[in-house]
Short mmCIF file of C-alpha atoms and ligand atoms in Angstrom, two decimals:
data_model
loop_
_atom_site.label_atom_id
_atom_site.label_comp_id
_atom_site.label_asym_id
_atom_site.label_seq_id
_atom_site.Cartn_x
_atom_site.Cartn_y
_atom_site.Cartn_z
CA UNK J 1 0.00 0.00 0.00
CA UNK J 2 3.04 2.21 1.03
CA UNK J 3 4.46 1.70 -2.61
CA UNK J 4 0.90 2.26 -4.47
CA UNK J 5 0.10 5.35 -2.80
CA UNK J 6 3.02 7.13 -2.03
CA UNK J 7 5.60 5.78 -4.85
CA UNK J 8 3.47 5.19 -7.97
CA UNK J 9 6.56 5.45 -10.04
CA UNK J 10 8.17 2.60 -7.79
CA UNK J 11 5.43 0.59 -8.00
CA UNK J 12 5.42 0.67 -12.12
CA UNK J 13 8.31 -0.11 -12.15
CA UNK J 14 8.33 -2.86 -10.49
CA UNK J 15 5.42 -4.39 -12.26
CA UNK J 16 7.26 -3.68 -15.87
CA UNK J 17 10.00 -5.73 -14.24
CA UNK J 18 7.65 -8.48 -13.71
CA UNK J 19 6.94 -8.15 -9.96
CA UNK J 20 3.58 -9.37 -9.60
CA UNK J 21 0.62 -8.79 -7.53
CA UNK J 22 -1.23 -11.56 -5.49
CA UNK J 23 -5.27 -10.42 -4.88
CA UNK J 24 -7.73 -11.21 -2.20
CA UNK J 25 -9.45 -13.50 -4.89
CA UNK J 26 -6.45 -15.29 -5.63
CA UNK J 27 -6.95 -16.97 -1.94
CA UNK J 28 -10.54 -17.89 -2.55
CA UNK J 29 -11.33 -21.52 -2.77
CA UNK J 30 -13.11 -22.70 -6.12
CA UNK J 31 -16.77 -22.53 -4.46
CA UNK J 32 -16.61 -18.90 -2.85
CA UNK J 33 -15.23 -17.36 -5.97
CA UNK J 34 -18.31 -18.44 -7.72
CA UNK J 35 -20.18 -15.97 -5.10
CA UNK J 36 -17.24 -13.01 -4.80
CA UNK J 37 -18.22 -9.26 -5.25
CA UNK J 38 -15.13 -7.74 -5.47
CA UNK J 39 -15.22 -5.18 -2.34
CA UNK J 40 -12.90 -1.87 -2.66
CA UNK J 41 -10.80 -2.61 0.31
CA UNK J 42 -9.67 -5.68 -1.18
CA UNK J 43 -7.21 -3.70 -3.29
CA UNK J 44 -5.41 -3.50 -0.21
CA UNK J 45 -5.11 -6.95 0.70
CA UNK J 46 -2.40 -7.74 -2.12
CA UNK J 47 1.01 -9.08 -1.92
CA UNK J 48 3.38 -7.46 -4.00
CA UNK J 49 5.78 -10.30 -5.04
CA UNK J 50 9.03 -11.48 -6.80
CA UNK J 51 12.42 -12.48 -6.77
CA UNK J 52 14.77 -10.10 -3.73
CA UNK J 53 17.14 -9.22 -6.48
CA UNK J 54 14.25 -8.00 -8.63
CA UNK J 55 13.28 -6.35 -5.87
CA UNK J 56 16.23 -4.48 -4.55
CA UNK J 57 17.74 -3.99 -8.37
CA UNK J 58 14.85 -1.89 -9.13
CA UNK J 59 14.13 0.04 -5.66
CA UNK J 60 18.52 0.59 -6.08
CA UNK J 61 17.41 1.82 -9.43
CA UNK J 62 14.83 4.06 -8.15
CA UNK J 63 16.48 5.70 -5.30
CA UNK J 64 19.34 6.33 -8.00
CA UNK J 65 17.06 8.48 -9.85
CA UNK J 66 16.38 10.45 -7.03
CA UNK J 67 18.16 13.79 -6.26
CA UNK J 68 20.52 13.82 -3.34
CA UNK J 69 21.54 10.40 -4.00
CA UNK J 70 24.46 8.91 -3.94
CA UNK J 71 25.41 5.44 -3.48
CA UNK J 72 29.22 4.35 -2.36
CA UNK J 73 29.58 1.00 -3.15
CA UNK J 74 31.87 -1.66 -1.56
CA UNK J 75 31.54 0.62 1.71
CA UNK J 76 31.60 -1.24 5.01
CA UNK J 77 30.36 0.52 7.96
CA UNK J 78 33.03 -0.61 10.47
CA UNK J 79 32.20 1.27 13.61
CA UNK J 80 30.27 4.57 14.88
CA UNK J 81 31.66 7.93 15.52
CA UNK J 82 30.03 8.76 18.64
CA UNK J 83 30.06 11.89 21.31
CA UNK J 84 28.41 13.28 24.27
CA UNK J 85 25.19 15.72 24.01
CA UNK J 86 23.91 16.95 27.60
CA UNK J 87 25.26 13.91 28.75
CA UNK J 88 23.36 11.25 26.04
CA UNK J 89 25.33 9.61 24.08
CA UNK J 90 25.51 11.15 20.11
CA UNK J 91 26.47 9.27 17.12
CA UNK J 92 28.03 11.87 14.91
CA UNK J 93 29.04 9.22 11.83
CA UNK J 94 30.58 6.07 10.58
CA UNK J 95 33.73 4.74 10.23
CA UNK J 96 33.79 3.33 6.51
CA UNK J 97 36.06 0.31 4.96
CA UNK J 98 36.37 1.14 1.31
CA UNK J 99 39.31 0.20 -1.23
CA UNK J 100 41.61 -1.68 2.01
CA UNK J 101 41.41 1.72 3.58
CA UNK J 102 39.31 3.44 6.52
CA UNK J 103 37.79 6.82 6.91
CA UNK J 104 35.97 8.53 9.41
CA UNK J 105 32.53 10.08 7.56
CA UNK J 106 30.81 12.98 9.61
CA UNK J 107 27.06 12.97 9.55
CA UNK J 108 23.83 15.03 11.17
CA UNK J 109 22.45 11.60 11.08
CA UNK J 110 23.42 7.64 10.69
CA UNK J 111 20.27 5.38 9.66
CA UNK J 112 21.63 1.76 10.18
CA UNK J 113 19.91 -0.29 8.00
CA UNK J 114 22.13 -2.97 8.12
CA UNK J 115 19.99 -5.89 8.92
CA UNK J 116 19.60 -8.23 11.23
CA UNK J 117 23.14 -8.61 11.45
CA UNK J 118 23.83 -4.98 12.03
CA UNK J 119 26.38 -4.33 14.64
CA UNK J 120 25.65 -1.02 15.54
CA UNK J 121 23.76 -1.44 18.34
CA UNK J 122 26.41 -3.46 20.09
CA UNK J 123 29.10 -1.05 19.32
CA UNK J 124 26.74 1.66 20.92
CA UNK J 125 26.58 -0.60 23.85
CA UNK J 126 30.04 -1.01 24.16
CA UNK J 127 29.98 2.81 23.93
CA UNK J 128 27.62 2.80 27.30
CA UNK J 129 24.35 3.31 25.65
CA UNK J 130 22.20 0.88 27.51
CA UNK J 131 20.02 -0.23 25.08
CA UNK J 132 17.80 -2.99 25.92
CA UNK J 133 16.25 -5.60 23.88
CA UNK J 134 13.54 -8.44 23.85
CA UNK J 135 14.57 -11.42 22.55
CA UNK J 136 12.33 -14.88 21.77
CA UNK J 137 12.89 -17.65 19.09
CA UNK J 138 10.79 -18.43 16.50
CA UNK J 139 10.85 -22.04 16.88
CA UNK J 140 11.34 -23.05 13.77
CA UNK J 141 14.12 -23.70 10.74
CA UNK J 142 13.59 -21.99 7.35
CA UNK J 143 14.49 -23.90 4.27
CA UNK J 144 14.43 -22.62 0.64
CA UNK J 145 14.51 -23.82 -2.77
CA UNK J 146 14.14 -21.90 -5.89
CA UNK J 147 12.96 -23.22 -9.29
CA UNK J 148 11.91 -22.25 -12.53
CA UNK J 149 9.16 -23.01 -14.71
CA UNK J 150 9.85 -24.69 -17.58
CA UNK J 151 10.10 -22.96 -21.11
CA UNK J 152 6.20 -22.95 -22.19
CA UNK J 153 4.70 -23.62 -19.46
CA UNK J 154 2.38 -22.22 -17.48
CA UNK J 155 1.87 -21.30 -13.20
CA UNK J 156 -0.15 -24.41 -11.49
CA UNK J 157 -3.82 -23.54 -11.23
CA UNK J 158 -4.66 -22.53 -7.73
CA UNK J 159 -6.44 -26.41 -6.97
CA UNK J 160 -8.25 -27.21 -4.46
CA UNK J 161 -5.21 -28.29 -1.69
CA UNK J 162 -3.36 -24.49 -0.81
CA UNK J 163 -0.10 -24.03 -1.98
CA UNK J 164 0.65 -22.63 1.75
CA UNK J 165 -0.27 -24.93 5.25
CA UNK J 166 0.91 -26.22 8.21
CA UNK J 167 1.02 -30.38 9.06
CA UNK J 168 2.05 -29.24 12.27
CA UNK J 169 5.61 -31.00 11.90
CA UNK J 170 6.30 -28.62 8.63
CA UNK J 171 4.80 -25.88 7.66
CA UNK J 172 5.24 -25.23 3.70
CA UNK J 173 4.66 -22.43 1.00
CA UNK J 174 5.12 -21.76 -2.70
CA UNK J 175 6.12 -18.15 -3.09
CA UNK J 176 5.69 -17.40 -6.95
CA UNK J 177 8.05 -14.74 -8.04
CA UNK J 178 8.70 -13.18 -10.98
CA UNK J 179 9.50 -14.17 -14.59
CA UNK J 180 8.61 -17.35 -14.27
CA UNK J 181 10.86 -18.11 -11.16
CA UNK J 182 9.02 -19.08 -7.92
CA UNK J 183 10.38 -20.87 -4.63
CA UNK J 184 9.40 -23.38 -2.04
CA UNK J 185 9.72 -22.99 1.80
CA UNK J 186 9.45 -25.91 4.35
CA UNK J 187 9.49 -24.39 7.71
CA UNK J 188 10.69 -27.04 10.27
CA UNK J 189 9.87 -26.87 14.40
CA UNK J 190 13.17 -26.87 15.87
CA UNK J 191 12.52 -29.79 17.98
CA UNK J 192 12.60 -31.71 14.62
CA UNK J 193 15.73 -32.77 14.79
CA UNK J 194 15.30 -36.19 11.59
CA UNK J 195 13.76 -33.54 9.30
CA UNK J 196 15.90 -30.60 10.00
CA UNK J 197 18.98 -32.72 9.90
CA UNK J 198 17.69 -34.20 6.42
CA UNK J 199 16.21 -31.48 4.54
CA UNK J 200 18.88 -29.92 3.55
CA UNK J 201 19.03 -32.85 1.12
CA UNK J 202 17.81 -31.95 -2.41
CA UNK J 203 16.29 -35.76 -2.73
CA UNK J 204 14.82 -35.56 0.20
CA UNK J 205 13.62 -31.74 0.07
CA UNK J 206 11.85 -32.98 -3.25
CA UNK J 207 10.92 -35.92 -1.60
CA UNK J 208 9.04 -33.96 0.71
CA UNK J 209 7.48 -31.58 -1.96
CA UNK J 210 6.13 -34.72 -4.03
CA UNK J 211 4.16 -35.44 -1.03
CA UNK J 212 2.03 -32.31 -0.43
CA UNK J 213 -0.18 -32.03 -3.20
CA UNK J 214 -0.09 -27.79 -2.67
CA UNK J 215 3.24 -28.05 -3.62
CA UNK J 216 3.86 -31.02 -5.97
CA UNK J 217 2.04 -29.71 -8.83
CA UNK J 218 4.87 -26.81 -8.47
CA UNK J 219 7.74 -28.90 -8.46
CA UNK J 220 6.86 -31.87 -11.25
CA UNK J 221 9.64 -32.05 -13.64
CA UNK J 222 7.22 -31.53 -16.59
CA UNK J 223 6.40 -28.13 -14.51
CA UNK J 224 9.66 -26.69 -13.13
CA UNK J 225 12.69 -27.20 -12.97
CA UNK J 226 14.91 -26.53 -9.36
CA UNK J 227 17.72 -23.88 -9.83
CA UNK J 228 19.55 -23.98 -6.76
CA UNK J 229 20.74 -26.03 -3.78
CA UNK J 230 18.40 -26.23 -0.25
CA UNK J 231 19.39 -22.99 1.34
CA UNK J 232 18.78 -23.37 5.26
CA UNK J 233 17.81 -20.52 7.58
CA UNK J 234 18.42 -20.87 11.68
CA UNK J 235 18.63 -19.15 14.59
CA UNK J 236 15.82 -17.44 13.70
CA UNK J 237 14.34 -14.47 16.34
CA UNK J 238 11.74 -11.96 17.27
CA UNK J 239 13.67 -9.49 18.12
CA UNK J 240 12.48 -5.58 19.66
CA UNK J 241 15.00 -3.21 20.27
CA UNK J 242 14.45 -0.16 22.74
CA UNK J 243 15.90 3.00 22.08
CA UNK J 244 13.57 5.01 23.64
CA UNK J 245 13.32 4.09 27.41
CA UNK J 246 10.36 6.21 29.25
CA UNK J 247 10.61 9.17 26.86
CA UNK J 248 14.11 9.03 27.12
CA UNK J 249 16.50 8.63 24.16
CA UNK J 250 19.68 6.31 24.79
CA UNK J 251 21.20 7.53 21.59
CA UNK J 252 20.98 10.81 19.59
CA UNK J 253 21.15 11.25 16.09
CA UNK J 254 21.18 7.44 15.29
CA UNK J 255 17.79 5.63 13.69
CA UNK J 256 18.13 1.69 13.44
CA UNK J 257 15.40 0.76 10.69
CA UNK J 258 14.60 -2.73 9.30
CA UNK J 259 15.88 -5.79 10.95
CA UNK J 260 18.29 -3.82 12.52
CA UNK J 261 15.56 -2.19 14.87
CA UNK J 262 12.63 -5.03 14.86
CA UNK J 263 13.17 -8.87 14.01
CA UNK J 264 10.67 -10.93 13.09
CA UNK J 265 10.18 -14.60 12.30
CA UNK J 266 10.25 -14.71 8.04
CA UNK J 267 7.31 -16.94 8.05
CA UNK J 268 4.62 -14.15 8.66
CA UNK J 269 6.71 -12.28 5.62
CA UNK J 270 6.34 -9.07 7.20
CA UNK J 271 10.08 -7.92 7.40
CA UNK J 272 9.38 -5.72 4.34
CA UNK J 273 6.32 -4.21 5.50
CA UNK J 274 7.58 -3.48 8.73
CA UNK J 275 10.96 -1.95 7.75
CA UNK J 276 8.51 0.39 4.97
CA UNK J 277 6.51 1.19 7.76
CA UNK J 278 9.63 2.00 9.97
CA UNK J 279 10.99 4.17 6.82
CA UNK J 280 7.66 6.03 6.85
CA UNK J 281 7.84 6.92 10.37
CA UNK J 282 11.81 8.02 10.28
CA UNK J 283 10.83 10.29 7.59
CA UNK J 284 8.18 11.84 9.57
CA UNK J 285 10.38 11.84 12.43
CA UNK J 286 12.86 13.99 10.57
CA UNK J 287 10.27 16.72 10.18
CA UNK J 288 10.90 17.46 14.12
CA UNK J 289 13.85 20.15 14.60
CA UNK J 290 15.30 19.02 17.89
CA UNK J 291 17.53 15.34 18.13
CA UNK J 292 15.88 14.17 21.19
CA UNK J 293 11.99 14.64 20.05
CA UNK J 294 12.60 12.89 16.46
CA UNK J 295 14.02 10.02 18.73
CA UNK J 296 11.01 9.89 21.22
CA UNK J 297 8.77 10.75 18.12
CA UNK J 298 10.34 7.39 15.82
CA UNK J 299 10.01 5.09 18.34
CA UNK J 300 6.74 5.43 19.43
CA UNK J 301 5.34 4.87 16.22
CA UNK J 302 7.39 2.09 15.61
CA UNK J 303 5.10 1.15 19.15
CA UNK J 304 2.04 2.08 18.07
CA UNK J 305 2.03 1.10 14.52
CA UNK J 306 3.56 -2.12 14.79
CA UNK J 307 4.11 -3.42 18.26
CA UNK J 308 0.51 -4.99 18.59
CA UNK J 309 1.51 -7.30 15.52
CA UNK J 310 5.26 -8.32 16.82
CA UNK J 311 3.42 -9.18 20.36
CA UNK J 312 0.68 -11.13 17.82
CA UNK J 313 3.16 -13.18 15.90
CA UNK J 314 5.63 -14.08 19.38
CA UNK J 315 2.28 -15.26 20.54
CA UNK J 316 1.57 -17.45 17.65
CA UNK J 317 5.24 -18.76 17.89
CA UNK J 318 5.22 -19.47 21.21
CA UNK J 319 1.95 -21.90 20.54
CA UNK J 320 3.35 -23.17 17.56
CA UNK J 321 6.83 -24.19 19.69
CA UNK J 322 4.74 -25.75 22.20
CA UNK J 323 2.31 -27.81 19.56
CA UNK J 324 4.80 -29.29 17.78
CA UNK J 325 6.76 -30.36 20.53
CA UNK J 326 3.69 -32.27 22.41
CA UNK J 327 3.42 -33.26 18.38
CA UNK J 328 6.00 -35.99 18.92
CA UNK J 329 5.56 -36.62 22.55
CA UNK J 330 3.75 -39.78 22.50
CA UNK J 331 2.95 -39.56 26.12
CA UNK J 332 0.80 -36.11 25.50
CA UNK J 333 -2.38 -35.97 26.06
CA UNK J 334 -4.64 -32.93 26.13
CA UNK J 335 -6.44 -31.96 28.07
CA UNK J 336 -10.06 -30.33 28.05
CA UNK J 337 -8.64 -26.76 27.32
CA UNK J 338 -6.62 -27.79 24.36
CA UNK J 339 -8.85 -30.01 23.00
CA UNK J 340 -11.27 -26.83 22.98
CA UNK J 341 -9.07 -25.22 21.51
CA UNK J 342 -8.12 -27.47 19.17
CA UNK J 343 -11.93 -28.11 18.48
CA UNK J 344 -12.99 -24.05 18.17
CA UNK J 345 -9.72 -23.45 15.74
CA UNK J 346 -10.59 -26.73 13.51
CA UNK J 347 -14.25 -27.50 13.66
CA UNK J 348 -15.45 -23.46 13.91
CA UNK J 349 -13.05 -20.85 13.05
CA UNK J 350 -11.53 -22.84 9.97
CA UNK J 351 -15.22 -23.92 8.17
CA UNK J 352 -16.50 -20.71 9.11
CA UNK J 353 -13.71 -18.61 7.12
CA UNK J 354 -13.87 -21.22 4.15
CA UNK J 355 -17.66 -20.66 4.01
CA UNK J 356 -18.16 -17.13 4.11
CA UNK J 357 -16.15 -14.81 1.99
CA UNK J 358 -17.32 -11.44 4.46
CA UNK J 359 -15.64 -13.28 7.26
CA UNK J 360 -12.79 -14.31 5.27
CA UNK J 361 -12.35 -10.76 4.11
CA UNK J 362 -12.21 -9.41 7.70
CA UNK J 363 -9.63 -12.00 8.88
CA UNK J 364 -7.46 -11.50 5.84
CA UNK J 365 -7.24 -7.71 6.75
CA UNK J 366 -5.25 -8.45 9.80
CA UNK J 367 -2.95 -10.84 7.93
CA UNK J 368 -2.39 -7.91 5.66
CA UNK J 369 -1.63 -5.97 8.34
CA UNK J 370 -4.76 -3.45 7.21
CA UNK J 371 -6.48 -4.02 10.90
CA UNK J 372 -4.84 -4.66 13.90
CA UNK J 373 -4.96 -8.32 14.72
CA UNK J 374 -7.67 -10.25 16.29
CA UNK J 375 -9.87 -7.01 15.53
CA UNK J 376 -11.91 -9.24 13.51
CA UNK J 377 -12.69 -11.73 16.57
CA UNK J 378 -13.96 -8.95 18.59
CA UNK J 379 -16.84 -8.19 16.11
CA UNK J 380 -19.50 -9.99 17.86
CA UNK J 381 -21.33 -10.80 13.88
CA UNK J 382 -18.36 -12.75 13.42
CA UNK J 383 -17.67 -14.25 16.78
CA UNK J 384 -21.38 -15.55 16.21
CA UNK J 385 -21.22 -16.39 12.56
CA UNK J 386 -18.07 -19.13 13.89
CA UNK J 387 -19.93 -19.84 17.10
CA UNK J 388 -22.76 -20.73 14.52
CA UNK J 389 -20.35 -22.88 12.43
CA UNK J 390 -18.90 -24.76 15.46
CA UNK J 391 -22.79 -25.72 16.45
CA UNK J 392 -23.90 -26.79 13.44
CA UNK J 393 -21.39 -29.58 13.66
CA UNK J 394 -18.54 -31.55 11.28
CA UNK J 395 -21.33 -33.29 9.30
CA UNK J 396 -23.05 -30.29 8.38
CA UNK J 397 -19.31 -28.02 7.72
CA UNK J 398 -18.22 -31.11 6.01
CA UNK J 399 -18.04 -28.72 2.57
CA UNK J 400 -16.13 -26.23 4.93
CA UNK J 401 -13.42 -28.28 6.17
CA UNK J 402 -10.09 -27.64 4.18
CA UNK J 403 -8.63 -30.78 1.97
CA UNK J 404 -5.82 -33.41 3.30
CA UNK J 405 -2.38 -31.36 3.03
CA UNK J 406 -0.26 -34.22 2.72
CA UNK J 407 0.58 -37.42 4.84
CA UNK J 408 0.58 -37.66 8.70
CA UNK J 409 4.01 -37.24 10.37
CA UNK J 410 4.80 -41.38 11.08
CA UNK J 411 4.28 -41.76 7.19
CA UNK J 412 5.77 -38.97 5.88
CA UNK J 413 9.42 -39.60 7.78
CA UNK J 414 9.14 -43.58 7.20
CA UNK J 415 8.45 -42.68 3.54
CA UNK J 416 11.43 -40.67 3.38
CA UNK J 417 13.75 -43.43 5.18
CA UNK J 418 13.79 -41.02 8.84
CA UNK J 419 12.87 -42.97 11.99
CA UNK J 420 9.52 -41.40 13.04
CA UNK J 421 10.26 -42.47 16.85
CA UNK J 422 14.05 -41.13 16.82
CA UNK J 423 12.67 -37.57 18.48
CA UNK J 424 10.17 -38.89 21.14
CA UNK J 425 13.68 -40.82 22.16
CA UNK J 426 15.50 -37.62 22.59
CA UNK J 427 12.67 -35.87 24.09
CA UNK J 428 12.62 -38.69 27.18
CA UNK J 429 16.22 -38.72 27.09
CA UNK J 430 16.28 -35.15 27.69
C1 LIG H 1 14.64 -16.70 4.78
C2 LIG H 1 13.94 -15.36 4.86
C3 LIG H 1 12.77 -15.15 4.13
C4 LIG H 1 12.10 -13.94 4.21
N1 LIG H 1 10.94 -13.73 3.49
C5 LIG H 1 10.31 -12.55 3.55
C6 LIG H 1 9.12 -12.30 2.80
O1 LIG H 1 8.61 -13.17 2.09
N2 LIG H 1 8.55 -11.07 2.89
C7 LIG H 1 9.05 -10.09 3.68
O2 LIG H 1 8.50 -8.98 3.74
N3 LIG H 1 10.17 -10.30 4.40
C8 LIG H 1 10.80 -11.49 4.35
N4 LIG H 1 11.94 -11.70 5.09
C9 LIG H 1 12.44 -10.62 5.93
C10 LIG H 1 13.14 -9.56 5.07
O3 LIG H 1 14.12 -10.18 4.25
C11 LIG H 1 13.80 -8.56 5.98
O4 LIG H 1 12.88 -8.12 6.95
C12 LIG H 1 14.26 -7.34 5.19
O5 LIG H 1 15.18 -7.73 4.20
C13 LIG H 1 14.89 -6.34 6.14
O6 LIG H 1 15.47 -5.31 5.40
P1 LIG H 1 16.71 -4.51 5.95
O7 LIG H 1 16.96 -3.42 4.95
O8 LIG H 1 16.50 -4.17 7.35
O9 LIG H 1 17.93 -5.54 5.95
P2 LIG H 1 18.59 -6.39 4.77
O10 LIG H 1 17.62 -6.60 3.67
O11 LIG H 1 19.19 -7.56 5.43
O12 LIG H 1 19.72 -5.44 4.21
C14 LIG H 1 20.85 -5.10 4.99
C15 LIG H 1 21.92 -4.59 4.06
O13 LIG H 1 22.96 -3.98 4.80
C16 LIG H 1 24.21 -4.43 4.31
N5 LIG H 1 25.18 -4.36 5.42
C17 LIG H 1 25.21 -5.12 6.55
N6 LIG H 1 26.24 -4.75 7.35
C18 LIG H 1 26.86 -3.74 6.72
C19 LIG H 1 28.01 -2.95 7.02
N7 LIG H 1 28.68 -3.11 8.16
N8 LIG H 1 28.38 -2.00 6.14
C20 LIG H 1 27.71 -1.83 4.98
N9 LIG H 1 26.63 -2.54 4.63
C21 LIG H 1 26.21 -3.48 5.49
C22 LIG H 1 23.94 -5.86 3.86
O14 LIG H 1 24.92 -6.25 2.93
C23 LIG H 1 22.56 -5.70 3.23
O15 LIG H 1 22.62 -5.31 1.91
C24 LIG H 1 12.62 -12.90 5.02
C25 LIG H 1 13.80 -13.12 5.73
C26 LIG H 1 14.45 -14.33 5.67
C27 LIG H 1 15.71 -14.53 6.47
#
């Protein structure tokens, strides 16, 4: 939305280079897009998507065009020039690597948008800043493969299995991209230790894909083609870092955006969003005269426009963590509240979305980060539209319920030669 609106130049560009645009009615199973009426919020319900280099090559490209650009390339940021204002601590500019040589660069202000990896923030601490952070883990391993469709043919047909899910002991997505290229996720719990261990394979990362029909229509040889290795993705974290403590700045003249500022786990695929967001508010920020109130100002937007959604998504994680490892305990055994749960997510707030495209509509706009999350459950039409759903029973949702993903844990590791029991083992062990 932050493209459309505000960088309409951007935004062509990036569909001439072949970025494409996922809609609201792409998500739509077969039956409800029979009864969709295109609504005009759904515009902003659409995933911009492609390749990263695409991507960045044509935002680089765009920023190059700007005025008062200039980029200095093979530049590595190698530590902060810092001072003292009224007793804060000021960062006054970067020591820069460039050509085997270093140079101290002046500046009114240092954005570090270095990542996740950024140091910054540690060499501020090491400077006596004091900046705290939250930390938790996502709970899972990412793992990647790219591919490419073959010459003539065309994208899968959405079918009737999703080409994203969750069996609970993987969770797995196709991403198309652009240009014909698209790529395949399997998200691993980190208590997985057979799969993670294995996955990394290409026979049996294929192996794997053959067996979810969301995916295996993707990856057929007559379809695509893969073209690269597995790439694998760990210690992934949520990660919230306070610059601001109670209206108090810990650094002047410094503005972490991105990763480098707030983490979070790849699997919501919000990192972009939330550093565009972050870039929004920085700009705003800037606006403000005086160091300290562009500080204060920054980072409680960052609070108020995205904090409810980080909190949201540790939440999720932390469930997720704890499902998948009772997943391979074979001792578990829930109890009334989780089978409740269990019951309301599966048997009422799953039918009830595939059934009714309103209620689908108002869930997707916290996905899409267009409403804050949950908003939608605290609409009592839909709370009693699911309640509704969850009475009328499994027989009568049967319609609703979503298709088989793919094969149940025990068959999907013996198929692939793992030992399904190898993890309870280590579990007791431990
Ligand atoms: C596996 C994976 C999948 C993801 N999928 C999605 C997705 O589908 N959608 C989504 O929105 N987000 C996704 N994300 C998150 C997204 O990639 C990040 O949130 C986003 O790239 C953050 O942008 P950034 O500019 O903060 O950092 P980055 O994109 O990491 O860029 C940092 C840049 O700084 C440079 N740099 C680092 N240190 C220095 C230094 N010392 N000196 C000079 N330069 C330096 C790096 O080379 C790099 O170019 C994913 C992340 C991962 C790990």
């Amino acid at each position: 939305m932050l493209i459309r609106d505000n960088y309409p130049e951007l935004m062509k560009d990036l569909l001439a280079a072949g970025c494409r645009e996922l809609v609201f009615a792409d998500n739509l199973s077969h039956a409800m897009r029979a009864r969709y009426v295109p609504a005009p919020g759904d515009k902003d319900m659409t995933i911009l998507t492609s390749r990263r280099t695409t991507l960045e090559l044509v935002m680089r490209r765009y920023a190059a065009r700007q005025p008062g650009i200039r980029f200095e390339t093979g530049a590595l940021v190698r530590g902060l020039l810092t001072g003292r204002e009224d007793g804060t601590l000021r960062v006054t500019g970067v020591t820069v690597e460039q050509n085997g040589a270093r140079r101290d660069w002046p500046a009114d202000i240092v954005i570090d948008a270095a990542g996740k990896n950024s140091q910054a923030i540690d060499w501020l601490n090491e400077a006596g800043a004091g900046i705290p952070e939250e930390n938790e883990r996502a709970g899972i391993l990412y793992f990647t493969r790219h591919y490419r469709l073959r010459d003539g043919v065309t994208e899968p047909e959405r079918g009737k299995v999703p080409g994203a899910g969750d069996l609970g002991f993987i969770k797995y997505g196709v991403f198309p991209a652009d240009n014909g290229c698209f790529s395949i996720t399997l998200a691993v719990p980190e208590i997985e230790i057979e799969i993670r261990k294995a996955v990394v394979r290409p026979e049996i990362f294929d192996g794997i894909c053959a067996q979810l029909p969301g995916i295996a229509r993707w990856t057929s040889p007559e379809t695509s083609q893969s073209v690269s290795r597995v790439f694998g993705m760990g210690e992934l974290i949520s990660r919230w870092r306070h610059l601001v403590v109670k209206d108090e700045p810990r650094v002047l003249g410094f503005f972490p955006i991105g990763d480098s500022v707030i983490r979070t786990n790849p699997l919501y695929g919000r990192g972009c969003s939330f550093a565009a967001i972050a870039a929004e508010a920085l700009r705003d920020a800037l606006d403000l005269p005086e160091a300290a109130a562009r500080a204060v100002y920054y980072h409680k937007r960052l609070a108020v426009d995205l904090r409810q959604y980080y909190d949201d998504m540790v939440k999720q994680d932390l469930s997720a963590i704890k499902r998948a490892r009772n997943a391979i305990d074979p001792d578990y055994k829930p109890g009334l509240k989780a089978r409740l749960i269990k019951s309301f997510a599966e048997d009422a707030i799953t039918p009830a979305l595939r059934g009714d495209v309103e209620l689908l509509r108002t869930f997707m706009r916290a996905f899409h980060m267009v409403d804050r999350p949950n908003l939608w459950l605290r609409d009592p039409r839909n709370i009693a539209k699911i309640l509704f759903t969850w009475a009328r029973g499994k027989k009568r949702n049967a319609a609703y319920y979503p298709p088989k993903l793919g094969p149940d844990r025990g068959e999907m590791l013996t198929s692939l030669g793992l030992s399904p029991t190898a993890d309870a083992e280590r579990l007791k062990a431990a």
